[in-house]
Amino acid sequence: MINSVLVAFSSKYGSTQEVAEAVVTTLREQGLEVDIQPMRQVKSFEGYRSVVMGAPLYMFHLLKGARRFLSKHRKALIERQVAFFALGPTNTGDEKEFQESREQLDKELAAYPWLSPVAVEIFGGVIDPDKIDGLYKLFMRQVPASDLRDWDAIRSWASDLAEKL
Ligand SMILES: Cc1cc2nc3c(=O)[nH]c(=O)nc-3n(C[C@H](O)[C@H](O)[C@H](O)COP(=O)(O)O)c2cc1C
């Protein structure tokens, strides 16, 4: 594909992948040629004029795969239009929680000063206590299940984004 858009995601338990898929659907509805790949599988950016990245926040940081992607592909990302979304809030979903996640995201992205996204957004995330494993289980022992993804907001963001890519 020439002049198409790559949506690259990093996701531990799958909720960010589902948001990335919804973004792809909306961008295609807007007439764009779009591919989707997990960040770790992206080998080449040839033919892509824009890259939309999506990753969740974990323990105040972007998921490691996303940080690795940003560092590894600096040159290709500088040469293209980029956008970034992150999943975070899973508790009250109030303005304060979104603001805190947004601050975490801004701080993370500030580590890549060469990156100038045309759009950056935070979406509500998902907690599924049955899926959480390993060390994370210790931190999330008492946390109830939640899904704060607002699909209308996700589609609306992606629709606006289509005009910028
Ligand atoms: C152990 C753990 C730590 C988390 N830490 C943060 C955090 O520091 N900031 C935040 O905004 N969201 C945090 N979250 C919420 C995740 O970003 C959210 O669950 C997201 O939907 C996970 O995406 P995934 O299913 O693609 O892995 C955390 C979730 C878990 C399970």
PDB file of C-alpha atoms and ligand atoms in Angstrom:
ATOM      1  CA  MET A   1       0.000   0.000   0.000  1.00  0.00           C
ATOM      2  CA  ILE A   2       1.248   3.474  -0.806  1.00  0.00           C
ATOM      3  CA  ASN A   3       0.408   6.513   1.282  1.00  0.00           C
ATOM      4  CA  SER A   4      -1.468   4.460   3.781  1.00  0.00           C
ATOM      5  CA  VAL A   5      -1.769   4.630   7.547  1.00  0.00           C
ATOM      6  CA  LEU A   6      -0.256   2.168  10.008  1.00  0.00           C
ATOM      7  CA  VAL A   7      -1.992   1.639  13.333  1.00  0.00           C
ATOM      8  CA  ALA A   8       0.573   0.094  15.683  1.00  0.00           C
ATOM      9  CA  PHE A   9      -0.489  -1.040  19.131  1.00  0.00           C
ATOM     10  CA  SER A  10       1.009  -2.512  22.257  1.00  0.00           C
ATOM     11  CA  SER A  11      -1.363  -4.351  24.588  1.00  0.00           C
ATOM     12  CA  LYS A  12      -0.864  -6.665  27.543  1.00  0.00           C
ATOM     13  CA  TYR A  13      -4.397  -7.945  28.086  1.00  0.00           C
ATOM     14  CA  GLY A  14      -6.080  -6.995  24.812  1.00  0.00           C
ATOM     15  CA  SER A  15      -8.166  -3.904  25.610  1.00  0.00           C
ATOM     16  CA  THR A  16      -5.811  -1.553  23.739  1.00  0.00           C
ATOM     17  CA  GLN A  17      -5.816  -3.895  20.767  1.00  0.00           C
ATOM     18  CA  GLU A  18      -9.626  -3.679  20.620  1.00  0.00           C
ATOM     19  CA  VAL A  19      -9.455   0.123  20.690  1.00  0.00           C
ATOM     20  CA  ALA A  20      -6.819   0.048  17.929  1.00  0.00           C
ATOM     21  CA  GLU A  21      -9.169  -2.132  15.853  1.00  0.00           C
ATOM     22  CA  ALA A  22     -12.011   0.352  16.356  1.00  0.00           C
ATOM     23  CA  VAL A  23      -9.707   3.200  15.279  1.00  0.00           C
ATOM     24  CA  VAL A  24      -8.824   1.228  12.138  1.00  0.00           C
ATOM     25  CA  THR A  25     -12.501   0.648  11.316  1.00  0.00           C
ATOM     26  CA  THR A  26     -13.295   4.355  11.635  1.00  0.00           C
ATOM     27  CA  LEU A  27     -10.271   5.467   9.613  1.00  0.00           C
ATOM     28  CA  ARG A  28     -11.279   3.046   6.845  1.00  0.00           C
ATOM     29  CA  GLU A  29     -14.842   4.359   6.935  1.00  0.00           C
ATOM     30  CA  GLN A  30     -13.325   7.770   6.310  1.00  0.00           C
ATOM     31  CA  GLY A  31     -11.705   6.423   3.147  1.00  0.00           C
ATOM     32  CA  LEU A  32      -8.146   5.840   4.348  1.00  0.00           C
ATOM     33  CA  GLU A  33      -6.028   2.796   3.526  1.00  0.00           C
ATOM     34  CA  VAL A  34      -5.091   1.360   6.908  1.00  0.00           C
ATOM     35  CA  ASP A  35      -2.981  -1.538   8.175  1.00  0.00           C
ATOM     36  CA  ILE A  36      -2.794  -2.684  11.774  1.00  0.00           C
ATOM     37  CA  GLN A  37       0.117  -4.449  13.506  1.00  0.00           C
ATOM     38  CA  PRO A  38       1.350  -5.100  17.024  1.00  0.00           C
ATOM     39  CA  MET A  39       4.282  -2.745  17.627  1.00  0.00           C
ATOM     40  CA  ARG A  40       6.691  -5.607  18.170  1.00  0.00           C
ATOM     41  CA  GLN A  41       5.974  -6.984  14.695  1.00  0.00           C
ATOM     42  CA  VAL A  42       6.564  -3.756  12.789  1.00  0.00           C
ATOM     43  CA  LYS A  43       9.644  -4.155  10.610  1.00  0.00           C
ATOM     44  CA  SER A  44       9.188  -1.528   7.913  1.00  0.00           C
ATOM     45  CA  PHE A  45       7.382   1.781   7.495  1.00  0.00           C
ATOM     46  CA  GLU A  46       7.682   1.856   3.741  1.00  0.00           C
ATOM     47  CA  GLY A  47       4.471   3.003   2.085  1.00  0.00           C
ATOM     48  CA  TYR A  48       3.070   4.522   5.270  1.00  0.00           C
ATOM     49  CA  ARG A  49       2.709   8.266   5.414  1.00  0.00           C
ATOM     50  CA  SER A  50       1.247   8.243   8.951  1.00  0.00           C
ATOM     51  CA  VAL A  51       1.482   6.123  12.064  1.00  0.00           C
ATOM     52  CA  VAL A  52      -1.154   5.966  14.799  1.00  0.00           C
ATOM     53  CA  MET A  53       0.265   4.454  17.987  1.00  0.00           C
ATOM     54  CA  GLY A  54      -1.771   3.044  20.856  1.00  0.00           C
ATOM     55  CA  ALA A  55      -0.584   1.703  24.211  1.00  0.00           C
ATOM     56  CA  PRO A  56      -1.789   1.381  27.797  1.00  0.00           C
ATOM     57  CA  LEU A  57      -0.341   2.998  30.899  1.00  0.00           C
ATOM     58  CA  TYR A  58       0.981   0.629  33.561  1.00  0.00           C
ATOM     59  CA  MET A  59       2.451   1.781  36.857  1.00  0.00           C
ATOM     60  CA  PHE A  60       2.729   5.404  35.621  1.00  0.00           C
ATOM     61  CA  HIS A  61       4.541   4.426  32.424  1.00  0.00           C
ATOM     62  CA  LEU A  62       3.654   3.432  28.905  1.00  0.00           C
ATOM     63  CA  LEU A  63       3.794  -0.322  28.411  1.00  0.00           C
ATOM     64  CA  LYS A  64       7.396  -1.256  27.717  1.00  0.00           C
ATOM     65  CA  GLY A  65       6.711  -2.408  24.155  1.00  0.00           C
ATOM     66  CA  ALA A  66       5.576   1.107  23.282  1.00  0.00           C
ATOM     67  CA  ARG A  67       8.642   2.741  24.804  1.00  0.00           C
ATOM     68  CA  ARG A  68      10.825   0.317  22.888  1.00  0.00           C
ATOM     69  CA  PHE A  69       8.924   1.073  19.676  1.00  0.00           C
ATOM     70  CA  LEU A  70       9.396   4.820  20.106  1.00  0.00           C
ATOM     71  CA  SER A  71      13.128   4.474  20.739  1.00  0.00           C
ATOM     72  CA  LYS A  72      13.761   1.933  18.017  1.00  0.00           C
ATOM     73  CA  HIS A  73      11.845   3.680  15.242  1.00  0.00           C
ATOM     74  CA  ARG A  74      12.770   7.280  15.937  1.00  0.00           C
ATOM     75  CA  LYS A  75      13.988   7.973  12.402  1.00  0.00           C
ATOM     76  CA  ALA A  76      10.918   6.535  10.673  1.00  0.00           C
ATOM     77  CA  LEU A  77       8.547   8.290  13.081  1.00  0.00           C
ATOM     78  CA  ILE A  78      10.243  11.677  12.657  1.00  0.00           C
ATOM     79  CA  GLU A  79       9.653  11.421   8.915  1.00  0.00           C
ATOM     80  CA  ARG A  80       5.941  10.701   9.268  1.00  0.00           C
ATOM     81  CA  GLN A  81       2.808  12.200  10.690  1.00  0.00           C
ATOM     82  CA  VAL A  82       2.060  10.497  13.982  1.00  0.00           C
ATOM     83  CA  ALA A  83      -0.776  10.328  16.499  1.00  0.00           C
ATOM     84  CA  PHE A  84      -0.845   8.655  19.891  1.00  0.00           C
ATOM     85  CA  PHE A  85      -3.581   7.280  22.113  1.00  0.00           C
ATOM     86  CA  ALA A  86      -3.212   5.636  25.502  1.00  0.00           C
ATOM     87  CA  LEU A  87      -5.574   3.692  27.732  1.00  0.00           C
ATOM     88  CA  GLY A  88      -5.515   4.465  31.429  1.00  0.00           C
ATOM     89  CA  PRO A  89      -8.429   5.375  33.715  1.00  0.00           C
ATOM     90  CA  THR A  90     -10.223   2.332  35.104  1.00  0.00           C
ATOM     91  CA  ASN A  91     -11.556   3.581  38.429  1.00  0.00           C
ATOM     92  CA  THR A  92     -14.020   6.480  38.775  1.00  0.00           C
ATOM     93  CA  GLY A  93     -13.503   7.717  35.239  1.00  0.00           C
ATOM     94  CA  ASP A  94     -13.917  11.260  36.523  1.00  0.00           C
ATOM     95  CA  GLU A  95     -12.097  14.309  35.213  1.00  0.00           C
ATOM     96  CA  LYS A  96      -9.408  14.082  37.881  1.00  0.00           C
ATOM     97  CA  GLU A  97      -8.535  10.492  36.997  1.00  0.00           C
ATOM     98  CA  PHE A  98      -8.379  11.319  33.290  1.00  0.00           C
ATOM     99  CA  GLN A  99      -6.219  14.342  34.105  1.00  0.00           C
ATOM    100  CA  GLU A 100      -3.798  12.182  36.103  1.00  0.00           C
ATOM    101  CA  SER A 101      -3.488   9.621  33.328  1.00  0.00           C
ATOM    102  CA  ARG A 102      -3.036  12.410  30.829  1.00  0.00           C
ATOM    103  CA  GLU A 103      -0.205  13.846  32.905  1.00  0.00           C
ATOM    104  CA  GLN A 104       1.439  10.417  33.038  1.00  0.00           C
ATOM    105  CA  LEU A 105       1.141  10.125  29.269  1.00  0.00           C
ATOM    106  CA  ASP A 106       2.488  13.629  28.623  1.00  0.00           C
ATOM    107  CA  LYS A 107       5.430  12.904  30.905  1.00  0.00           C
ATOM    108  CA  GLU A 108       6.166   9.652  29.088  1.00  0.00           C
ATOM    109  CA  LEU A 109       5.968  11.273  25.652  1.00  0.00           C
ATOM    110  CA  ALA A 110       8.211  14.128  26.821  1.00  0.00           C
ATOM    111  CA  ALA A 111      11.032  11.568  26.901  1.00  0.00           C
ATOM    112  CA  TYR A 112      10.822  11.626  23.093  1.00  0.00           C
ATOM    113  CA  PRO A 113      11.120  15.365  22.362  1.00  0.00           C
ATOM    114  CA  TRP A 114      11.562  14.725  18.636  1.00  0.00           C
ATOM    115  CA  LEU A 115       8.006  13.329  18.519  1.00  0.00           C
ATOM    116  CA  SER A 116       5.351  15.850  17.512  1.00  0.00           C
ATOM    117  CA  PRO A 117       1.996  14.093  17.228  1.00  0.00           C
ATOM    118  CA  VAL A 118      -0.899  15.720  15.393  1.00  0.00           C
ATOM    119  CA  ALA A 119      -3.163  14.284  18.104  1.00  0.00           C
ATOM    120  CA  VAL A 120      -2.725  12.746  21.559  1.00  0.00           C
ATOM    121  CA  GLU A 121      -5.610  11.236  23.516  1.00  0.00           C
ATOM    122  CA  ILE A 122      -6.380   9.281  26.668  1.00  0.00           C
ATOM    123  CA  PHE A 123      -9.198   6.738  26.691  1.00  0.00           C
ATOM    124  CA  GLY A 124     -10.674   4.840  29.597  1.00  0.00           C
ATOM    125  CA  GLY A 125      -9.250   1.354  30.062  1.00  0.00           C
ATOM    126  CA  VAL A 126     -10.269  -2.086  31.252  1.00  0.00           C
ATOM    127  CA  ILE A 127      -9.624  -4.084  34.391  1.00  0.00           C
ATOM    128  CA  ASP A 128     -10.384  -7.783  34.214  1.00  0.00           C
ATOM    129  CA  PRO A 129      -9.176  -9.290  37.512  1.00  0.00           C
ATOM    130  CA  ASP A 130      -9.341 -12.800  36.010  1.00  0.00           C
ATOM    131  CA  LYS A 131      -6.742 -11.888  33.412  1.00  0.00           C
ATOM    132  CA  ILE A 132      -4.245 -10.050  35.597  1.00  0.00           C
ATOM    133  CA  ASP A 133      -1.263 -12.225  36.321  1.00  0.00           C
ATOM    134  CA  GLY A 134       2.236 -12.140  37.731  1.00  0.00           C
ATOM    135  CA  LEU A 135       3.409  -9.238  39.866  1.00  0.00           C
ATOM    136  CA  TYR A 136       0.508  -7.029  38.784  1.00  0.00           C
ATOM    137  CA  LYS A 137      -1.839  -9.286  40.726  1.00  0.00           C
ATOM    138  CA  LEU A 138      -0.267  -8.019  43.938  1.00  0.00           C
ATOM    139  CA  PHE A 139      -1.169  -4.425  43.124  1.00  0.00           C
ATOM    140  CA  MET A 140      -4.667  -5.137  41.868  1.00  0.00           C
ATOM    141  CA  ARG A 141      -5.889  -7.620  44.481  1.00  0.00           C
ATOM    142  CA  GLN A 142      -8.956  -5.636  45.590  1.00  0.00           C
ATOM    143  CA  VAL A 143      -9.731  -3.897  42.339  1.00  0.00           C
ATOM    144  CA  PRO A 144     -13.154  -4.561  40.780  1.00  0.00           C
ATOM    145  CA  ALA A 145     -13.717  -5.295  37.115  1.00  0.00           C
ATOM    146  CA  SER A 146     -14.319  -2.249  34.943  1.00  0.00           C
ATOM    147  CA  ASP A 147     -14.480  -1.186  31.321  1.00  0.00           C
ATOM    148  CA  LEU A 148     -14.339   2.578  30.858  1.00  0.00           C
ATOM    149  CA  ARG A 149     -13.817   2.540  27.120  1.00  0.00           C
ATOM    150  CA  ASP A 150     -16.161   5.081  25.542  1.00  0.00           C
ATOM    151  CA  TRP A 151     -16.637   3.760  22.024  1.00  0.00           C
ATOM    152  CA  ASP A 152     -18.383   6.918  20.814  1.00  0.00           C
ATOM    153  CA  ALA A 153     -15.438   9.016  22.016  1.00  0.00           C
ATOM    154  CA  ILE A 154     -12.991   6.592  20.381  1.00  0.00           C
ATOM    155  CA  ARG A 155     -14.820   6.701  17.046  1.00  0.00           C
ATOM    156  CA  SER A 156     -15.181  10.461  17.226  1.00  0.00           C
ATOM    157  CA  TRP A 157     -11.445  10.924  17.903  1.00  0.00           C
ATOM    158  CA  ALA A 158     -10.537   8.609  15.032  1.00  0.00           C
ATOM    159  CA  SER A 159     -12.959  10.367  12.719  1.00  0.00           C
ATOM    160  CA  ASP A 160     -11.418  13.785  13.476  1.00  0.00           C
ATOM    161  CA  LEU A 161      -7.974  12.244  13.142  1.00  0.00           C
ATOM    162  CA  ALA A 162      -8.723  10.996   9.625  1.00  0.00           C
ATOM    163  CA  GLU A 163      -8.695  14.593   8.395  1.00  0.00           C
ATOM    164  CA  LYS A 164      -5.232  15.206   9.845  1.00  0.00           C
ATOM    165  CA  LEU A 165      -3.481  12.097   8.515  1.00  0.00           C
TER     166      LEU A 165
HETATM  167  C1  LIG B   1      -1.361  -3.445  37.329  1.00  0.00           C
HETATM  168  C2  LIG B   1      -1.965  -2.301  36.590  1.00  0.00           C
HETATM  169  C3  LIG B   1      -1.392  -1.041  36.669  1.00  0.00           C
HETATM  170  C4  LIG B   1      -1.945   0.041  35.991  1.00  0.00           C
HETATM  171  N1  LIG B   1      -1.361   1.270  36.106  1.00  0.00           N
HETATM  172  C5  LIG B   1      -1.934   2.335  35.483  1.00  0.00           C
HETATM  173  C6  LIG B   1      -1.361   3.633  35.624  1.00  0.00           C
HETATM  174  O1  LIG B   1      -0.318   3.851  36.251  1.00  0.00           O
HETATM  175  N2  LIG B   1      -1.999   4.671  35.017  1.00  0.00           N
HETATM  176  C7  LIG B   1      -3.141   4.508  34.298  1.00  0.00           C
HETATM  177  O2  LIG B   1      -3.668   5.490  33.791  1.00  0.00           O
HETATM  178  N3  LIG B   1      -3.681   3.275  34.110  1.00  0.00           N
HETATM  179  C8  LIG B   1      -3.108   2.189  34.696  1.00  0.00           C
HETATM  180  N4  LIG B   1      -3.657   0.938  34.530  1.00  0.00           N
HETATM  181  C9  LIG B   1      -4.831   0.748  33.653  1.00  0.00           C
HETATM  182  C10 LIG B   1      -4.465   0.154  32.279  1.00  0.00           C
HETATM  183  O3  LIG B   1      -3.908   1.146  31.476  1.00  0.00           O
HETATM  184  C11 LIG B   1      -5.740  -0.423  31.659  1.00  0.00           C
HETATM  185  O4  LIG B   1      -6.104  -1.547  32.420  1.00  0.00           O
HETATM  186  C12 LIG B   1      -5.615  -0.799  30.204  1.00  0.00           C
HETATM  187  O5  LIG B   1      -6.898  -0.980  29.652  1.00  0.00           O
HETATM  188  C13 LIG B   1      -4.779  -2.050  29.977  1.00  0.00           C
HETATM  189  O6  LIG B   1      -4.584  -2.265  28.594  1.00  0.00           O
HETATM  190  P1  LIG B   1      -4.360  -3.695  27.925  1.00  0.00           P
HETATM  191  O7  LIG B   1      -5.596  -4.527  28.172  1.00  0.00           O
HETATM  192  O8  LIG B   1      -4.186  -3.380  26.469  1.00  0.00           O
HETATM  193  O9  LIG B   1      -3.137  -4.303  28.514  1.00  0.00           O
HETATM  194  C14 LIG B   1      -3.105  -0.157  35.190  1.00  0.00           C
HETATM  195  C15 LIG B   1      -3.670  -1.437  35.087  1.00  0.00           C
HETATM  196  C16 LIG B   1      -3.116  -2.502  35.769  1.00  0.00           C
HETATM  197  C17 LIG B   1      -3.752  -3.869  35.653  1.00  0.00           C
END
